[in-house]
XYZ file of C-alpha atoms in Angstrom:
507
model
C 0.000 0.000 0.000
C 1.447 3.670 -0.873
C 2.818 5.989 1.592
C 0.153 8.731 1.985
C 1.751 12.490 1.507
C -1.462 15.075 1.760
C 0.963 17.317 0.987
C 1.012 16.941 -2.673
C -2.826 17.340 -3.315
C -2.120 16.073 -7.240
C -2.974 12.253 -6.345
C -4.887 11.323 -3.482
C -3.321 8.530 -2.422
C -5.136 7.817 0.772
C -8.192 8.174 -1.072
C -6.886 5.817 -3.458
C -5.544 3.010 -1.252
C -9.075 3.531 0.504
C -10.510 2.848 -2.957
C -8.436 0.244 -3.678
C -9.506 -1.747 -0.652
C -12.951 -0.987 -1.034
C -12.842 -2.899 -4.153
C -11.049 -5.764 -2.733
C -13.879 -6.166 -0.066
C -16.901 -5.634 -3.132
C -14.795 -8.510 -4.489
C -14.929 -10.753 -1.534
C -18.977 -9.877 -0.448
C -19.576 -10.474 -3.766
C -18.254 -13.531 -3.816
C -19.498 -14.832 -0.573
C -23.100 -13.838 -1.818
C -22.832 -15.936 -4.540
C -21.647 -18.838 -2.817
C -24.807 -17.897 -0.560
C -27.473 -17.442 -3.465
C -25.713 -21.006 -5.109
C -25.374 -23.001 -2.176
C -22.037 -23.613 -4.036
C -18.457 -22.545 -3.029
C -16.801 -23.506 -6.802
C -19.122 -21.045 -9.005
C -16.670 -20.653 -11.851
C -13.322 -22.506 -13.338
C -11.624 -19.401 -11.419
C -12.843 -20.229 -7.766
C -11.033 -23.295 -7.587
C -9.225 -24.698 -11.305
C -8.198 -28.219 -9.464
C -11.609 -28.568 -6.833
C -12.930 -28.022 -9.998
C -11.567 -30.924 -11.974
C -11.461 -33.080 -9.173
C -15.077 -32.552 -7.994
C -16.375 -32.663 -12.174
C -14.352 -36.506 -11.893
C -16.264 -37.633 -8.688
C -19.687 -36.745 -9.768
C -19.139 -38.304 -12.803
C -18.513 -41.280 -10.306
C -21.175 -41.081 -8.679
C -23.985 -40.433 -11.062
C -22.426 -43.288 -12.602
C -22.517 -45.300 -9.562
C -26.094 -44.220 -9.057
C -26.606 -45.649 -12.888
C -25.084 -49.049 -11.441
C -27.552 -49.253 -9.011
C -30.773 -48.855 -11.382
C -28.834 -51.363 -13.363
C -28.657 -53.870 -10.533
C -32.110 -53.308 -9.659
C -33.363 -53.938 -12.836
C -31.038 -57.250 -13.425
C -32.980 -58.274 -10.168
C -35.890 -57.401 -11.064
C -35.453 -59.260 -14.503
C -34.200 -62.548 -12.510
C -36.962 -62.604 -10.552
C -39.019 -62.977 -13.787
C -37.045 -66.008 -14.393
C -37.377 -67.663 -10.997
C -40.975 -67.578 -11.619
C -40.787 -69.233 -14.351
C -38.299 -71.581 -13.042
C -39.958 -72.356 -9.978
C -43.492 -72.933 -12.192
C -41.595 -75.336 -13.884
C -39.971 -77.419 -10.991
C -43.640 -77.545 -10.096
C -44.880 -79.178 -13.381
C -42.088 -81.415 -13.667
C -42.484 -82.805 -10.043
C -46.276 -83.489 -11.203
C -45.324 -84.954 -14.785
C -43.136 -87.398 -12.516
C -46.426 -88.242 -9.880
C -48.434 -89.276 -13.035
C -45.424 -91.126 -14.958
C -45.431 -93.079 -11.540
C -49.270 -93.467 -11.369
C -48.957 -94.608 -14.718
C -45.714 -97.197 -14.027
C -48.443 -99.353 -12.335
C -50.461 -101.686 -13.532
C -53.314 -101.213 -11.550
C -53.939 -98.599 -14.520
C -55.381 -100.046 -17.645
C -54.709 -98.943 -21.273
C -57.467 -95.843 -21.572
C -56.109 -94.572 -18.152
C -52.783 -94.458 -19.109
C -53.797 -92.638 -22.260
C -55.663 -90.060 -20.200
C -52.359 -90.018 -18.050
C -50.229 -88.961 -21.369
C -52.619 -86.684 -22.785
C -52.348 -84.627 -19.151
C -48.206 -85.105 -19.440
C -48.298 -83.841 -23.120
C -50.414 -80.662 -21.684
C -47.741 -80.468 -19.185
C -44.733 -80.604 -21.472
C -47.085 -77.748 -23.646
C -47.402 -75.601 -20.439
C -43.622 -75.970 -20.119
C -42.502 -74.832 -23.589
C -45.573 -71.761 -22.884
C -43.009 -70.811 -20.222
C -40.253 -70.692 -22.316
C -42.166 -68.636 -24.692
C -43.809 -66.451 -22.464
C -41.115 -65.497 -19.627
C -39.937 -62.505 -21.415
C -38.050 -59.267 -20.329
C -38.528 -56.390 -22.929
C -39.563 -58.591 -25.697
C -36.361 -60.865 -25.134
C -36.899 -64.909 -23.644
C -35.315 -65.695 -20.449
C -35.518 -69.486 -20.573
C -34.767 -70.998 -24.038
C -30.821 -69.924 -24.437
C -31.279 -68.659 -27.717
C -29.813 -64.900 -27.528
C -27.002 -65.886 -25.326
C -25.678 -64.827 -21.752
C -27.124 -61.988 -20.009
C -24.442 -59.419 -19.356
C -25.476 -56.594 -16.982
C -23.327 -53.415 -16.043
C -22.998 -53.501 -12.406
C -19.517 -51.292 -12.026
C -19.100 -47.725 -13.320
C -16.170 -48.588 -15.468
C -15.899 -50.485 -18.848
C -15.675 -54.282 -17.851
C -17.308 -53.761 -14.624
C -20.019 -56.599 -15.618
C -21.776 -59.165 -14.006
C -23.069 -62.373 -16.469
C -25.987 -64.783 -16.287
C -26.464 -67.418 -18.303
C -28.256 -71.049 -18.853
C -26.612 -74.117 -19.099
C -29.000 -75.395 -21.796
C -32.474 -74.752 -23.063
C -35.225 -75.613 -20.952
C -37.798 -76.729 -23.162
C -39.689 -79.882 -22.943
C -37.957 -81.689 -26.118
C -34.389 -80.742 -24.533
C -35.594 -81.968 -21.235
C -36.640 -85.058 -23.212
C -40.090 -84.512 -21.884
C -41.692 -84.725 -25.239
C -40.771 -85.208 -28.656
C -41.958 -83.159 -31.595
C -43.687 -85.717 -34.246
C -44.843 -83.682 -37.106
C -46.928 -86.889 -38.727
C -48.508 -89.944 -37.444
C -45.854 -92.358 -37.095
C -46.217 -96.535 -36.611
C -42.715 -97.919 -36.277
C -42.960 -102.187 -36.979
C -40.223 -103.945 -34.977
C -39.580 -107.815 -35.302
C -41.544 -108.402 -38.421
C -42.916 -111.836 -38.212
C -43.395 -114.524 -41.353
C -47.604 -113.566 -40.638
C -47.412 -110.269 -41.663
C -44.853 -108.537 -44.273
C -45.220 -104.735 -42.133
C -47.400 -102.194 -42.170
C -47.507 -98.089 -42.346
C -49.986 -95.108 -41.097
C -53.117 -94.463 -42.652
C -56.174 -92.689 -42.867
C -58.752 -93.388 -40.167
C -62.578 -94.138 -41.343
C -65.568 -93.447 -40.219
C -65.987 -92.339 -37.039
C -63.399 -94.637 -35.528
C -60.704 -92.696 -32.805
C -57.484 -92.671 -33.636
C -55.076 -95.211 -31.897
C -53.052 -93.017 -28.928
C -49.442 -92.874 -28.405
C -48.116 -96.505 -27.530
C -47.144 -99.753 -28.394
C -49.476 -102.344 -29.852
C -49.290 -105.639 -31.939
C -51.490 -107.634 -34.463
C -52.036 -111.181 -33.564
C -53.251 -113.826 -36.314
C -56.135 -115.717 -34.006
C -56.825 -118.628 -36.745
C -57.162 -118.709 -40.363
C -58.627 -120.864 -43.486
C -57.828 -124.654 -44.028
C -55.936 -123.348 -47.605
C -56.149 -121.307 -50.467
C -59.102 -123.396 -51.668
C -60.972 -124.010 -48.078
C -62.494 -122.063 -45.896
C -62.804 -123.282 -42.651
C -65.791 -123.404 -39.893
C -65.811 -123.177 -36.024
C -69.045 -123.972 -34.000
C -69.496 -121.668 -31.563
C -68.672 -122.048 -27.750
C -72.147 -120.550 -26.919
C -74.106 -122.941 -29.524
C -74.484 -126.846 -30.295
C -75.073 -129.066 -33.395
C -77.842 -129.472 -35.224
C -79.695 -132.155 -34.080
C -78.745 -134.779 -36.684
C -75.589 -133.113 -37.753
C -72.391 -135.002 -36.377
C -70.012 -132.480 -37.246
C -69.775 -129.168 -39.024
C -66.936 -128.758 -41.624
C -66.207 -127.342 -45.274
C -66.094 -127.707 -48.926
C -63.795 -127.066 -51.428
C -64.150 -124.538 -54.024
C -67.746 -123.538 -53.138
C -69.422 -121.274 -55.821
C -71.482 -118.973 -53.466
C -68.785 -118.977 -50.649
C -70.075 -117.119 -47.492
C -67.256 -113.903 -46.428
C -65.881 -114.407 -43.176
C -67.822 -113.627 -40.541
C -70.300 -115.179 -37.220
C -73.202 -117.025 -38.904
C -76.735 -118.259 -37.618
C -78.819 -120.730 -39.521
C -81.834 -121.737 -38.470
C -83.879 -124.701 -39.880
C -87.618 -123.637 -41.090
C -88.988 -126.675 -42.571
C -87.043 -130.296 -42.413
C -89.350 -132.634 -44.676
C -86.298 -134.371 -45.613
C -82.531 -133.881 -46.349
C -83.417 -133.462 -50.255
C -86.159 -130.750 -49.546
C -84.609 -128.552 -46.294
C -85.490 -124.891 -45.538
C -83.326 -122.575 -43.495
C -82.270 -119.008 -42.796
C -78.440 -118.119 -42.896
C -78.100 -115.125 -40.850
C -74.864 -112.737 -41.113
C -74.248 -111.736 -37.288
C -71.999 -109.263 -38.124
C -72.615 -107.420 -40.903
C -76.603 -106.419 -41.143
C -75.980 -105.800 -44.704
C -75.057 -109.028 -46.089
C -77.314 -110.116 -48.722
C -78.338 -106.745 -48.592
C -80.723 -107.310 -45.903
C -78.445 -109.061 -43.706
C -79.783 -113.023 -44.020
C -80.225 -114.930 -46.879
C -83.617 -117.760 -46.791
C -83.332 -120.580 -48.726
C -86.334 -122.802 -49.612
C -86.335 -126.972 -50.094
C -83.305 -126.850 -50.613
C -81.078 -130.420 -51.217
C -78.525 -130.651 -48.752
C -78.557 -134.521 -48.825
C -74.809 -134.006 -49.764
C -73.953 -132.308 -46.611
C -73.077 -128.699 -48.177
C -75.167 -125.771 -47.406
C -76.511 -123.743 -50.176
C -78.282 -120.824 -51.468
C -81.313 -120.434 -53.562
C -79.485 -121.024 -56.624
C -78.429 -124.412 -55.454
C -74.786 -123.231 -55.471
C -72.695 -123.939 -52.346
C -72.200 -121.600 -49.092
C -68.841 -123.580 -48.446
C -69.962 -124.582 -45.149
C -70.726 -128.645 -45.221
C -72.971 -130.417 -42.478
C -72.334 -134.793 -41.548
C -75.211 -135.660 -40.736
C -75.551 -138.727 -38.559
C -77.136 -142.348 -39.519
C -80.290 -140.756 -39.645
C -80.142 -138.097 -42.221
C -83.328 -136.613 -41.829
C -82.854 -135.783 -38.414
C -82.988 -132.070 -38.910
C -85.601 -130.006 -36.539
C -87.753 -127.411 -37.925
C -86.747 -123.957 -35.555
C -84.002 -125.538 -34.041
C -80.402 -123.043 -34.889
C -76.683 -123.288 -34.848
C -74.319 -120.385 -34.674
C -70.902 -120.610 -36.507
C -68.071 -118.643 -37.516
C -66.581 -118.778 -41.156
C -63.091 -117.883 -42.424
C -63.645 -117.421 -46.380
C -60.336 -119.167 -47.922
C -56.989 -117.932 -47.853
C -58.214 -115.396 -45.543
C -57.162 -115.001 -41.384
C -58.603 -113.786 -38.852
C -56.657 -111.222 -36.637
C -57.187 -108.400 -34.358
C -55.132 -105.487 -33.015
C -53.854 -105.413 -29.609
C -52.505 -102.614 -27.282
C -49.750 -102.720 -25.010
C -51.564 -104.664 -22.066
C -52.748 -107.380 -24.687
C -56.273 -106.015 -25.021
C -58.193 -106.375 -28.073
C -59.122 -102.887 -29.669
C -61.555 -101.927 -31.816
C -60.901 -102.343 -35.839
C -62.805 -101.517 -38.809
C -64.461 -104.610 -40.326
C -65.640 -103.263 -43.716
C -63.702 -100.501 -46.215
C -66.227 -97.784 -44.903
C -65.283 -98.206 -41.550
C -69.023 -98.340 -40.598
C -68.976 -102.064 -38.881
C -66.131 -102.490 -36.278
C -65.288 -104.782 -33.595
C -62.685 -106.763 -31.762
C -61.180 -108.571 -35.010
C -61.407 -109.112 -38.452
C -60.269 -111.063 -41.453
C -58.334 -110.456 -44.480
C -56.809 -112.179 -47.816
C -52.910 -112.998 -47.562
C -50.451 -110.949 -49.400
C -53.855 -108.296 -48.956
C -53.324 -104.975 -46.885
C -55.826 -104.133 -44.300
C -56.662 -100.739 -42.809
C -57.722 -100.772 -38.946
C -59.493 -97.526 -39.761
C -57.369 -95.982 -36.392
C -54.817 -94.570 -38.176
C -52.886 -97.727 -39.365
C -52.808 -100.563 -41.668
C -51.263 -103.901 -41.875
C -50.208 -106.290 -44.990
C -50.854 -110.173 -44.275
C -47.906 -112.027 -45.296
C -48.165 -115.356 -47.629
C -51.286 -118.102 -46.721
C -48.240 -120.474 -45.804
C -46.606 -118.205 -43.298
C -49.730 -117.059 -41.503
C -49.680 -119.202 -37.976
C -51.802 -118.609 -35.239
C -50.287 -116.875 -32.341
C -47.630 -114.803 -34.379
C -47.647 -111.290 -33.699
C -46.019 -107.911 -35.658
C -45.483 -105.284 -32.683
C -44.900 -101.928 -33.660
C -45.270 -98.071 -32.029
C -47.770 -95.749 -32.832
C -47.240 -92.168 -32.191
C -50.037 -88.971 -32.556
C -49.140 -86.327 -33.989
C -48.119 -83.890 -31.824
C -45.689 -81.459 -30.793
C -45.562 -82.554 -27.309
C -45.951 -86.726 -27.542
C -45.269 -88.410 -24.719
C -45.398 -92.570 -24.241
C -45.933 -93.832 -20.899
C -48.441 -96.938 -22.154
C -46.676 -99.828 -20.502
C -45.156 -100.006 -17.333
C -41.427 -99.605 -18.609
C -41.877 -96.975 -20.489
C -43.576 -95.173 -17.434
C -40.210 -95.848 -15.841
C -38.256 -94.523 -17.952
C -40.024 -91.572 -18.209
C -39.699 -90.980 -14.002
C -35.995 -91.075 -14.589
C -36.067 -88.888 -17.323
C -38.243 -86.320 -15.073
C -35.760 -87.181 -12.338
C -32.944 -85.458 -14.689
C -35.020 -82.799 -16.154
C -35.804 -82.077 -12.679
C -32.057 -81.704 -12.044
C -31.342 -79.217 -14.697
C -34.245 -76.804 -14.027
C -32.938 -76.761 -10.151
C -29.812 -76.508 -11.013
C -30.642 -72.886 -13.456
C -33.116 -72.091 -10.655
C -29.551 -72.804 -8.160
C -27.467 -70.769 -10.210
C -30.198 -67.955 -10.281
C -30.222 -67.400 -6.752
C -26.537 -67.302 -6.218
C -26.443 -64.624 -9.129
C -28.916 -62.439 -7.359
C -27.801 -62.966 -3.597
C -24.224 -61.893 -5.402
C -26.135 -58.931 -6.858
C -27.190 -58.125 -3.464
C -23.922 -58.107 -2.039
C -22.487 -55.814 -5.105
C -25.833 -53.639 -4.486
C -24.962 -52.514 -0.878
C -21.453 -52.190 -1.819
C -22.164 -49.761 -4.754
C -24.761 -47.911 -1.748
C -21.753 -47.024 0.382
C -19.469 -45.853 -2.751
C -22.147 -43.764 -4.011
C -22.754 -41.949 -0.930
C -18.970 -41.589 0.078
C -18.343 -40.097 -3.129
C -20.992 -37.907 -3.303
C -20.043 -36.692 0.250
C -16.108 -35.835 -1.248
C -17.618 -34.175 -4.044
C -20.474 -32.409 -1.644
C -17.275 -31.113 0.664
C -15.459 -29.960 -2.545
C -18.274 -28.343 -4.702
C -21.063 -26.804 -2.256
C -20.379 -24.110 0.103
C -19.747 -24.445 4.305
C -23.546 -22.002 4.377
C -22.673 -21.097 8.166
C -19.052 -20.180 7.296
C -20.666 -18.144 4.145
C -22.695 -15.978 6.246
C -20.084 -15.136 8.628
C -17.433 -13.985 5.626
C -20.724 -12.217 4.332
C -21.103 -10.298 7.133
C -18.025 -9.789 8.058
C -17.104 -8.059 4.574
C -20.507 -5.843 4.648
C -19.483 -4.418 8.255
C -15.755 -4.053 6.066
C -17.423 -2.632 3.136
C -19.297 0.294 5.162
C -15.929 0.901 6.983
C -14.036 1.661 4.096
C -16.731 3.809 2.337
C -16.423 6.021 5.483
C -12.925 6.032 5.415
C -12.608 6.858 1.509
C -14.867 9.680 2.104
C -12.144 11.141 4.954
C -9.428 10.156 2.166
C -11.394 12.698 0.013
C -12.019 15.654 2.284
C -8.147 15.183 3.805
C -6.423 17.637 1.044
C -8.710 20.550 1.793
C -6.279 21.114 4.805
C -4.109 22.505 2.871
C -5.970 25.309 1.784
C -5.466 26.834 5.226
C -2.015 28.153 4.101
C -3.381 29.986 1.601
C -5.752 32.195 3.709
């Protein structure tokens, strides 16, 4: 500060160094009231160049931290999605495995265990709805397909925290269903009886055959190419008169293979007989289902029609050929030549319903058909009868049938029922073992979430000590300067009026 000399009255220098600290003090109010309007003690690069920087650095830290912590919360939030539909899916499997072991007994029967894997091919469908449907922001959490999830969990590049599947979860990767786009009947062991078989069209109104195994079993056939052959009924009895019921060769008017009833009308003699042949299967037969023959000879033995021609079926009659009774009736089945009969079988060896005319209008527990001819069950498969020499009763063709279906599932015998209760057993492991890994990945998120808390707030309290102004220790410079600022305006007006002392020598 300059030496004041009021005796030189051309510069005021105590008026000036007043000034000058006058200004220094507008300076330093001024600045305080900033800091006090602000809330902020670094207002401008000048305040404080290097608080600057370094407080610019840490809230760049911790807004970024702050960013970490939305981005954990929302990776939890997303996992949690995922449990449930992890822990929705434990729950299914655990109940596909209850009915695969309901179904692994044999106190079930074969429509029971079909209801059993219609309910587990629903289940396997719910599964793969889950895998569809457990979505975060469009993307799926449980099938594997876009890859690991990688979530920022640290300010800096790198600072990432991954989840990811071991495998899909779906019900075909889980080998809880298979996908089969078309009926399928697989033939295994393909006996001399029957030359295979293939899928086919059902008729009628007949079901089609459910998921499973099954086999055709010949049950009896023809005496040859040329013979049919005739079986008395278990429920019936001869003729009276009639010895023995047999067959002819080469018979004109040969009956088709079927149960018959005839029933004697009039029995004048052998040479002049009347009867009714009735088809008991197939109320169309003749067209109207019997065919009634009047006087007819049967002295030979052979059963006829009107037209004298032979039925194939042939009658020994005892010493007394005219021993016939008029209403008296004899039921009989007849296996037209080079024909067998057959029937279809599921997995516990139950007869099942097959067509027993093209149409598919007559069905029951067997039919017949030509060897080397194919013959369609009308269920959804058909089988081709091998040569009349290698037909044998008792010889079977097994094969699998499967639906189609995108979710099939086969627990129709009690192996396959097993099986399947393993295979839930491992599918069971994998889902636990995703839904294990899922809760290890958010209890670490946890951890990194509470760490992150106490960064954020640390920082942001270096950066609050750095940045924002002490308002207490504001107030007092404030004050302090204003009591300074009125000072030196008083004093700068004495600095003024000083000179005019000098004008006392003049007088």
């Amino acid at each position: 500060m300059a030496n004041v000399d009021v005796t030189r009255i051309a510069s005021n220098i105590g008026a000036l160094n007043a000034l000058n600290s006058l200004q220094n003090i507008n300076a330093k109010l001024a600045l305080h009231q900033t800091r006090l309007s602000t809330g902020k003690r670094i207002n401008s690069a000048q305040d404080d160049p290097a608080g600057l920087t370094i407080a610019t650095k840490m809230l760049a830290r911790s807004e970024g931290l702050k960013v970490s912590l939305d981005n954990i919360s929302d990776a939890k939030n997303m996992l949690s999605v995922a449990e449930g539909g992890l822990s929705k899916m434990t729950d299914i499997i655990v109940s596909m495995r209850s009915k695969a072991e309901q179904a692994a007994s044999d106190t079930l029967g074969t429509s029971e265990r079909a209801a059993i894997q219609d309910q587990l091919s629903a289940y396997a469908q719910q599964i793969q709805d889950l895998v569809d449907q457990t979505k975060w922001n469009g993307v799926k959490l449980l099938d594997n397909t876009s890859g690991n999830k990688v979530f920022q969990t640290g300010v800096d590049e790198g600072e990432t925290t991954t989840w990811s599947l071991p495998n899909k979860l779906d019900p075909t990767t889980l080998n809880l269903s298979d996908v089969v786009s078309a009926d399928t009947a697989t033939f295994v062991d393909v006996s001399d009886s029957f030359s295979g078989g293939t899928t086919s069209s059902q008729l009628g109104s007949m079901s089609e055959l459910t998921t499973g195994d099954y086999s055709f079993e010949i049950l009896d056939k023809a005496v040859s190419t040329t013979q049919g052959k005739a079986t008395l009924d278990t429920t019936s009895s001869l003729l009276s008169g009639v010895n023995a019921l047999g067959t002819s060769v080469g018979a004109a008017a040969e009956l088709t293979s079927g149960r018959y009833n005839v029933k004697i009308t009039a029995a004048t003699s052998t040479t002049s007989t009347s009867y009714i042949v009735t088809n008991l299967d197939d109320s169309s037969w003749n067209t109207t289902g019997s065919m009634t023959v009047t006087a007819a000879n049967i002295s030979g033995g052979n059963l006829v029609n009107g037209a004298a021609a032979a039925l194939g079926v042939s009658l020994t009659f005892g010493t007394d050929p005219s021993g016939l009774v008029a209403g008296q009736s004899m039921n009989f089945e007849y296996i037209a030549k080079n024909e067998a009969k057959f029937e279809l079988n599921d997995a516990a060896g139950s007869a099942t319903q097959i067509a027993r005319n093209a149409a598919g209008s007559i069905s029951g527990l067997y039919s017949y058909k030509a060897a080397a001819g194919t013959f369609q069950t009308g269920r959804g498969v058909s089988i081709t009868m091998g040569a009349f020499a290698n037909m044998a009763a008792g010889e079977t063709e097994r094969f699998t049938y499967q639906q189609a279906n995108n979710f099939s599932v086969d627990v129709s015998t009690t192996i396959k029922a097993g099986a399947y209760m393993t295979t839930a057993n491992y599918a069971l492991d994998k889902v636990t073992s995703a839904l294990s890994g899922l809760g290890s990945l958010m209890a670490r998120l946890s951890f990194k979430e509470e760490a992150i808390s106490t960064a954020q707030v640390n920082v942001e309290g270096a950066y609050n000590r750095i940045m924002n102004a002490n308002m207490a220790e504001e107030q007092v410079n404030a004050s302090k300067y204003t009591i300074l600022q009125q000072t030196a305006t008083a004093m700068l007006a004495q600095a003024n009026a000083a000179p005019q002392s000098l004008l006392a020598l003049f007088r």
